[in-house]
Structures are given as C-alpha cells and as structure tokens.
Amino acid sequence: MTSRERVRAVLEHRVPDRIPNGLGGCETAGMHIITYDKLQKLFDCEHTPPRLDTFMVNAVFEEPVIKAMQGDIILLDSPRMCAAPLRENVDTYWKDQVLWGKHFSVTSDFIFVENEDGSTVWKNAGNKVCPKGSFYFDSKTPTDLTAELIIPDPDKYNPNPVLPEKRLRSIEEQAKRLYEETELSICLGETIHDLQVCPGGMINAMMLMIEEPDIMNAFLEKSVEVALKQLKQLDEAVGKYVDILSIAHDFGDNRGVTIGDSLWREIYKPHYKALFEGWRKITDMKINLHSCGSVSSIIGDLIECGVHVLNPVQTSAANMSAASLKERFGDRIVFYGGAYDAQLLPSTVTYEDVYKAVYDNIKTLGKDGGYIFAGVHNLPADMPEHHVKAMMDAYFDACKY
C-alpha cells in the first residue's frame, strides 16, 4: 500500500498492511522544535533548522524527515495557527531566529526580544514570555475568578464567513503539488471557524452556559453557520486532495469533561451534531477532532455527532487507558495519537520502559485497524534522545499486522 492508501484504509475502518505513522501529521501530533532536532539526528537526516509552527513551539515536519521515519501523513497547512504557508515559497516567508542557543526558522513577521533576566518575549504573539530555563512561552494575562457575569450581545458577533482568498489559493496550490508529487496522505490543519467561542472570556462563557444558555446557544449557532460556509469554500479548493481536516476544542482535563457531561450534552452536543452532519454532506474530508484530557464519557456522543478521528488520545487522563478505549469505541472511531504520553513517561524513565509502554499502546489501539500512530499531543522539549529512539523502535516493531 502507498501511504495514502494506508491512511484511507484506516479512515474507512479497513485493516491496512501496517499501522500508519501520523507523527507530525497535524498540529497536535508533533513535537517541540528541540525534540524534532533529535528526530533529525536519529534518522541521520541532513540537518535543517526546524521551522516553528504555532504558539505551542512545535516543528513543521519536512518531507525528507517524513520519508526517513516512514511517515504516512503530511500537514498541508495550518492557517489558524501559523501566519505563513507551510509548503510554499519557504525562503520567502521564513527567517532565521536564535532561540535557546540554537538556530531555528520562524515566520518573517515574528519578533522575539531577549530580556536582561534571560527571558524571551514573543512580541507579536500577545507578548508571551518564555522564562529563563523554560522551553515554552506563557501568557501573563491573569484570570479574574471574582468577576461578575457579562451578558454579551450575539447580534454583534459576526465572524467572517469567507476564508481569505489569498491563503485559500495558496492552500489549493500546495495541496495539488503534494497530491501529484507524493504518495502521502494529506491532512489540513485548523482552517475553518470552530465552536471554541468564549463570549467575555472562558470563565464568563462557562457562567453563560448555566445562567444564560440561550445567549451561549446563539453564539454557537452563528459559529456553526459560519463554519459550514467556510467548509464549502475549502472543499471546492482542496476536497479532492485532502483526506483529513482538523478542528479543535479541548473538552477535558485530567479528571473528566471540564464542564461536566450533562452540561456538555445540553450546550455543545446539538451544535456539534449540526456541524458534523452538515460537514459530512459537504465534503469527504474526514473530521479530525482534537480534544485533550479525559473525554471517554462523551466519545459515544462525539461518534453520534459524526466524528471520524479523535486526537490526541490522552492515555494518562482518567478512564482513558488504551485498552478501555479500544474495547468500547475501537470499531466506531479512529484513534490518532496515544502512543507516548509524557505525563506517564518522564525523562527519567529508561529506554526499555518507554519501548514497552509505546509498543503495548500501539498493539492495543492498532488491533484490527482504526489507529494512526503518534504521541499524545506535541512531544515536549525535554524528551530525551533515548526516548525518541525507543518510541520509534517500538513503532517499527509493533506496526505490522
């Protein structure tokens, strides 16, 4: 099978010749740019300064690396995360930048300023700060838990239903090239409007759900309408090339669904059902929903709404073991991720323990198909080289049926 055939088999719930390797294939199945450097070294790829994609400081996986690691999915573009196209005119849109004492590549308009205390400020990303000794940029915006409820006006919420023409044509050109010149399965990152609307901020939105649900529903109804209009444009441009389209909404924390199952079903489920039923009528691109944390209690609902693929499969969260997920839902949804969970495998863990954990998760989640290999979310900067090797060795040994 080609990579494209292999991924499509899994998406159609057929058993492929081997488990597809989706590492780096979406914005939340990759790794920190420092760890990506380790991956390049592991596969003896010609070193190129990793490109920084998204506020999560993860790397753009380049075609030579994907080939070397026997990858099957390529991330086409990431319009909502990255200002520059990922696969077009790289020299035009990207520039050299030194971070953490190493050379990386960032989009041309990014501005980083190093402070006297050793911290670094990402000026045009909301002045996010990376403290000295850290590898991530943190927001300094405080959360006021005592604020009174703000009642926003849904009539003033008017997101643009038209995708930017220049970026849309760029995505189309990139997709056509990748489709014609490679045999990789193509995944498009978060592009359309989504349902992560938080009127008045996250805390205020949570209060609205309880005290003014009609207001929250009005915002979500508009979001669904806009998303489907944008999806039609996207399908016309790249629907014939792209296998998977990503959308995100973090419902869970380590304990369970953050707002509770019943409130989630009352507020969100009707709108996701409308969105995904409309999605399936418009396009053949499969729905890759990213949702962190323990979401096992609503996976059945997500399947009912129409989700095809669930990422990142956080096995460290409550009731999210690979075995239980596969037993309950494995014949109805594709799991994407779940192999290496940094919360369960800190840097002190040995090669042997990492190998066993990853091998077992792949074998469990991949039984009879329905699984795409990747880590749990983007793998961290402090992931040791022997962990990277153990993870990849385990994949190569476990991926055959």
XYZ file of C-alpha atoms in Angstrom:
401
model
C 0.000 0.000 0.000
C 1.045 3.598 -0.521
C 0.830 5.955 2.426
C -2.335 7.473 1.004
C -3.943 4.059 0.535
C -2.877 3.000 4.030
C -4.419 6.012 5.751
C -7.589 5.832 3.692
C -7.990 2.174 4.655
C -7.866 3.110 8.336
C -10.282 6.003 7.843
C -12.692 3.582 6.169
C -12.281 1.054 9.012
C -10.414 -1.436 6.886
C -7.213 -3.128 8.062
C -4.146 -1.776 6.206
C -0.826 -3.535 5.594
C 0.620 -1.745 8.633
C -0.370 0.896 11.152
C 0.040 4.358 9.575
C 2.660 6.695 11.025
C 0.963 10.058 11.594
C 3.738 11.708 13.609
C 3.757 15.388 12.659
C 0.654 14.959 10.527
C -1.464 17.514 12.396
C -0.741 20.449 14.701
C -1.250 18.336 17.813
C 0.566 15.146 16.785
C 4.089 16.558 16.529
C 6.883 17.665 18.794
C 8.744 20.679 20.136
C 11.310 22.068 17.698
C 14.149 20.991 20.034
C 12.880 17.401 20.052
C 12.433 17.495 16.290
C 16.170 18.223 16.119
C 16.694 14.934 17.954
C 14.451 13.156 15.453
C 16.503 14.512 12.533
C 19.641 13.225 14.232
C 18.115 9.793 14.922
C 17.351 9.232 11.236
C 20.595 10.817 10.065
C 18.728 13.406 8.009
C 20.540 16.408 6.636
C 20.154 18.967 9.389
C 17.956 21.923 8.604
C 16.908 24.477 11.237
C 13.427 23.346 12.331
C 10.585 25.684 11.420
C 8.430 26.877 14.312
C 4.732 26.272 13.706
C 2.111 27.517 16.208
C 2.239 29.073 19.692
C 2.998 25.575 21.051
C 6.515 25.858 19.563
C 6.192 22.630 17.623
C 8.078 21.865 14.421
C 6.981 21.640 10.834
C 7.801 18.090 9.706
C 9.698 18.310 6.418
C 9.314 15.806 3.597
C 12.818 14.224 3.964
C 12.157 13.533 7.655
C 8.710 12.107 6.931
C 10.274 9.784 4.354
C 13.114 8.725 6.662
C 10.779 7.814 9.536
C 8.340 6.040 7.163
C 5.688 8.658 7.834
C 2.343 8.488 6.077
C 0.679 11.867 6.711
C 1.846 15.367 5.878
C 0.404 18.516 7.410
C -0.554 20.625 4.413
C -1.018 23.975 6.117
C -2.073 25.500 9.415
C -3.832 28.807 8.658
C -5.299 29.428 12.122
C -2.012 28.579 13.828
C 0.733 29.832 11.527
C 0.900 33.080 9.560
C 2.989 31.577 6.757
C 2.131 28.755 4.345
C 3.939 25.581 5.363
C 4.659 24.099 1.922
C 5.031 27.118 -0.391
C 7.946 29.516 -1.027
C 9.684 28.677 2.221
C 12.519 31.162 1.650
C 10.005 33.981 1.145
C 8.012 33.507 4.331
C 10.612 32.302 6.849
C 13.727 33.735 8.501
C 16.485 32.562 10.830
C 15.991 33.015 14.574
C 18.162 32.008 17.529
C 16.204 30.556 20.459
C 17.629 28.544 23.364
C 21.087 28.951 21.847
C 20.117 27.145 18.626
C 19.183 28.269 15.125
C 15.546 27.787 14.120
C 13.331 29.205 11.397
C 10.313 31.386 12.167
C 7.831 33.261 10.012
C 9.180 36.558 8.743
C 6.910 38.765 10.865
C 7.716 37.103 14.213
C 9.558 39.326 16.683
C 11.424 37.915 19.685
C 13.139 40.124 22.282
C 15.538 38.795 24.910
C 15.388 40.499 28.322
C 18.273 41.115 30.707
C 16.937 38.435 33.066
C 17.339 35.795 30.341
C 13.651 35.570 29.487
C 12.409 35.966 25.923
C 9.294 37.857 24.849
C 7.346 36.868 21.731
C 6.186 40.371 20.879
C 3.537 39.695 18.244
C 2.053 36.649 19.961
C 0.422 38.618 22.759
C 3.763 39.380 24.439
C 4.036 35.802 25.628
C 7.075 35.241 27.841
C 9.466 32.311 27.918
C 11.205 32.452 31.332
C 14.900 31.646 31.529
C 15.342 27.890 31.645
C 11.933 27.195 30.104
C 11.119 25.999 26.589
C 7.599 27.427 26.280
C 6.001 30.860 26.072
C 3.418 31.656 28.750
C 0.633 34.200 28.771
C 0.794 36.732 31.594
C -2.922 37.503 31.443
C -4.454 36.861 34.907
C -7.811 35.147 35.319
C -10.282 37.038 37.498
C -12.414 34.393 39.206
C -14.466 37.022 41.091
C -15.683 38.985 38.073
C -19.404 39.464 37.577
C -21.186 37.874 34.628
C -21.038 39.868 31.392
C -24.052 39.469 29.099
C -22.750 39.874 25.526
C -24.957 40.647 22.538
C -24.981 37.792 19.956
C -26.189 40.249 17.295
C -22.770 41.901 17.466
C -20.992 38.593 16.886
C -20.421 38.424 13.135
C -17.399 36.286 12.178
C -16.437 36.464 8.509
C -17.994 33.543 6.592
C -15.479 33.955 3.755
C -11.985 32.469 4.002
C -9.143 34.797 2.915
C -8.800 34.364 -0.853
C -5.001 34.600 -0.966
C -4.488 31.896 1.653
C -7.208 29.710 0.133
C -5.496 29.763 -3.259
C -2.165 29.077 -1.567
C -3.631 26.049 0.207
C -5.050 24.822 -3.103
C -1.671 25.104 -4.859
C 0.171 23.397 -2.002
C -2.386 20.571 -1.877
C -2.221 19.967 -5.633
C 1.576 19.713 -5.557
C 1.645 17.322 -2.615
C -1.103 15.179 -4.128
C 0.622 14.917 -7.503
C 4.252 14.713 -6.370
C 3.965 12.498 -3.281
C 2.007 9.446 -2.193
C 1.442 10.865 1.282
C -1.969 11.272 2.838
C -2.724 14.974 3.250
C -4.087 16.489 6.451
C -5.121 20.145 6.557
C -4.773 21.854 9.901
C -7.334 24.006 11.672
C -8.748 26.267 8.972
C -12.478 26.816 9.323
C -14.238 28.720 12.094
C -14.855 26.471 15.095
C -17.017 26.308 18.215
C -14.378 27.478 20.688
C -16.250 30.756 21.095
C -15.944 32.226 24.602
C -18.033 35.415 24.911
C -16.453 37.572 27.591
C -13.630 35.074 28.174
C -13.523 31.416 29.180
C -14.831 31.853 32.740
C -17.616 34.146 31.559
C -18.598 31.668 28.842
C -18.861 28.905 31.427
C -21.146 31.088 33.537
C -23.254 31.892 30.478
C -23.820 28.187 29.876
C -25.501 27.909 33.260
C -27.137 31.304 33.780
C -27.894 32.413 30.204
C -27.790 29.305 27.990
C -29.862 30.957 25.252
C -27.129 33.573 24.829
C -24.413 30.920 24.557
C -26.527 28.914 22.115
C -26.951 31.960 19.904
C -23.171 32.355 19.639
C -22.729 28.666 18.853
C -25.468 28.673 16.213
C -23.697 31.506 14.406
C -20.390 29.650 14.694
C -21.859 26.534 13.056
C -23.345 28.601 10.231
C -20.039 30.326 9.506
C -18.028 27.090 9.762
C -20.188 25.323 7.177
C -19.999 28.259 4.749
C -16.214 28.239 5.006
C -16.131 24.458 4.654
C -17.905 24.691 1.287
C -15.186 27.052 0.036
C -12.484 24.758 1.356
C -13.988 21.663 -0.207
C -14.167 23.351 -3.599
C -10.476 24.243 -3.307
C -8.900 21.103 -1.822
C -11.583 18.488 -1.176
C -10.257 16.295 -3.988
C -6.760 16.273 -2.476
C -7.157 16.262 1.311
C -8.057 13.180 3.366
C -8.307 14.757 6.826
C -9.345 18.196 8.077
C -8.671 19.145 11.691
C -10.812 21.058 14.161
C -10.137 21.540 17.865
C -11.944 22.024 21.142
C -10.449 20.943 24.474
C -13.351 19.490 26.451
C -11.436 17.570 29.092
C -8.934 17.876 31.886
C -7.143 15.018 33.645
C -10.271 14.144 35.641
C -13.066 14.303 33.086
C -15.111 16.682 30.956
C -14.365 20.083 32.475
C -17.934 21.441 32.455
C -19.440 18.030 33.196
C -21.046 15.522 30.865
C -24.635 16.734 31.273
C -23.855 20.401 30.627
C -21.686 19.467 27.647
C -24.571 17.447 26.191
C -27.019 20.285 26.830
C -24.890 23.078 25.380
C -22.420 21.649 22.883
C -23.808 18.372 21.576
C -26.669 19.846 19.481
C -24.295 22.259 17.784
C -21.622 19.667 17.085
C -24.290 17.373 15.705
C -25.427 20.155 13.355
C -21.848 20.994 12.390
C -20.687 17.453 11.685
C -23.887 16.359 9.938
C -23.501 19.376 7.673
C -19.784 18.626 7.265
C -20.457 15.077 6.044
C -22.928 16.373 3.438
C -20.472 18.957 2.092
C -17.169 17.089 1.876
C -15.443 13.707 2.001
C -12.596 15.157 4.127
C -12.652 13.253 7.401
C -13.227 15.064 10.698
C -10.165 15.012 12.968
C -11.327 16.406 16.312
C -8.600 17.383 18.760
C -9.716 17.329 22.378
C -7.326 16.919 25.294
C -7.920 15.257 28.635
C -10.426 12.680 29.788
C -13.217 12.680 27.237
C -14.118 8.973 27.379
C -17.562 9.743 28.845
C -18.580 11.684 25.714
C -16.776 9.739 22.969
C -20.040 7.916 22.261
C -21.721 11.296 21.847
C -18.946 12.514 19.535
C -19.354 9.405 17.394
C -23.099 10.046 17.285
C -22.387 13.633 16.197
C -20.255 12.319 13.321
C -16.593 12.497 14.387
C -14.296 10.238 12.343
C -10.947 10.687 14.139
C -10.090 11.582 17.752
C -6.759 13.121 18.725
C -4.568 13.181 20.895
C -5.865 10.188 22.960
C -4.500 11.261 26.353
C -3.911 7.889 27.986
C -2.737 9.456 31.262
C -6.153 11.010 31.916
C -8.882 9.276 33.937
C -10.672 6.410 32.173
C -8.549 6.861 29.040
C -6.450 3.694 29.037
C -5.699 2.325 25.602
C -7.398 -0.982 26.402
C -10.663 0.536 27.610
C -10.894 2.991 24.705
C -10.272 0.270 22.136
C -12.752 -2.110 23.717
C -15.540 0.475 23.950
C -15.083 2.502 20.774
C -12.442 0.894 18.551
C -14.835 -0.257 15.842
C -16.545 3.141 15.511
C -13.829 5.795 15.608
C -10.186 6.163 14.590
C -7.744 6.981 17.384
C -4.853 9.261 16.376
C -2.087 9.513 18.983
C -1.900 7.802 22.346
C 1.442 6.006 21.879
C 3.826 8.086 24.013
C 2.324 10.016 26.928
C 4.857 12.384 28.537
C 2.817 12.531 31.760
C 3.344 8.795 32.207
C 6.893 8.708 30.819
C 9.022 11.422 32.462
C 12.585 11.949 31.238
C 13.994 9.685 33.973
C 12.302 6.579 32.526
C 14.560 4.057 30.775
C 14.645 3.105 27.100
C 13.205 -0.315 27.945
C 10.246 1.080 29.859
C 9.438 3.607 27.114
C 9.697 0.899 24.448
C 7.317 -1.415 26.319
C 4.751 1.302 27.062
C 4.696 2.542 23.466
C 4.706 -0.959 21.966
C 1.808 -2.048 24.177
C -0.269 1.036 23.361
C 0.295 0.643 19.619
C -0.613 -3.046 19.687
C -3.718 -2.335 21.752
C -5.013 0.677 19.837
C -3.995 -0.736 16.463
C -5.665 -4.131 16.765
C -7.910 -4.756 13.733
C -7.229 -1.260 12.356
C -8.701 2.056 13.433
C -5.450 3.587 14.645
C -2.892 6.176 13.473
C 0.418 6.269 15.360
C 1.594 9.454 17.101
C 2.409 10.661 20.583
C -0.041 12.227 22.982
C -0.166 15.818 21.749
C 3.130 17.507 20.853
C 6.069 15.776 22.492
C 7.976 18.022 24.917
C 11.338 19.729 24.587
C 12.869 17.691 27.420
C 12.091 14.322 25.799
C 15.478 12.539 25.893
C 17.066 11.148 22.742
C 16.760 7.596 24.058
C 13.005 8.152 24.482
C 12.735 9.283 20.860
C 14.612 6.175 19.747
C 12.568 3.865 21.993
C 9.317 5.325 20.677
C 10.315 4.900 17.045
C 11.798 1.431 17.588
C 8.568 0.365 19.276
C 6.538 1.721 16.372
C 8.566 -0.115 13.740
C 8.316 -3.368 15.694
C 4.588 -3.011 16.503
C 3.197 -1.563 13.263
C 2.990 -4.844 11.317
C -0.215 -6.872 11.481
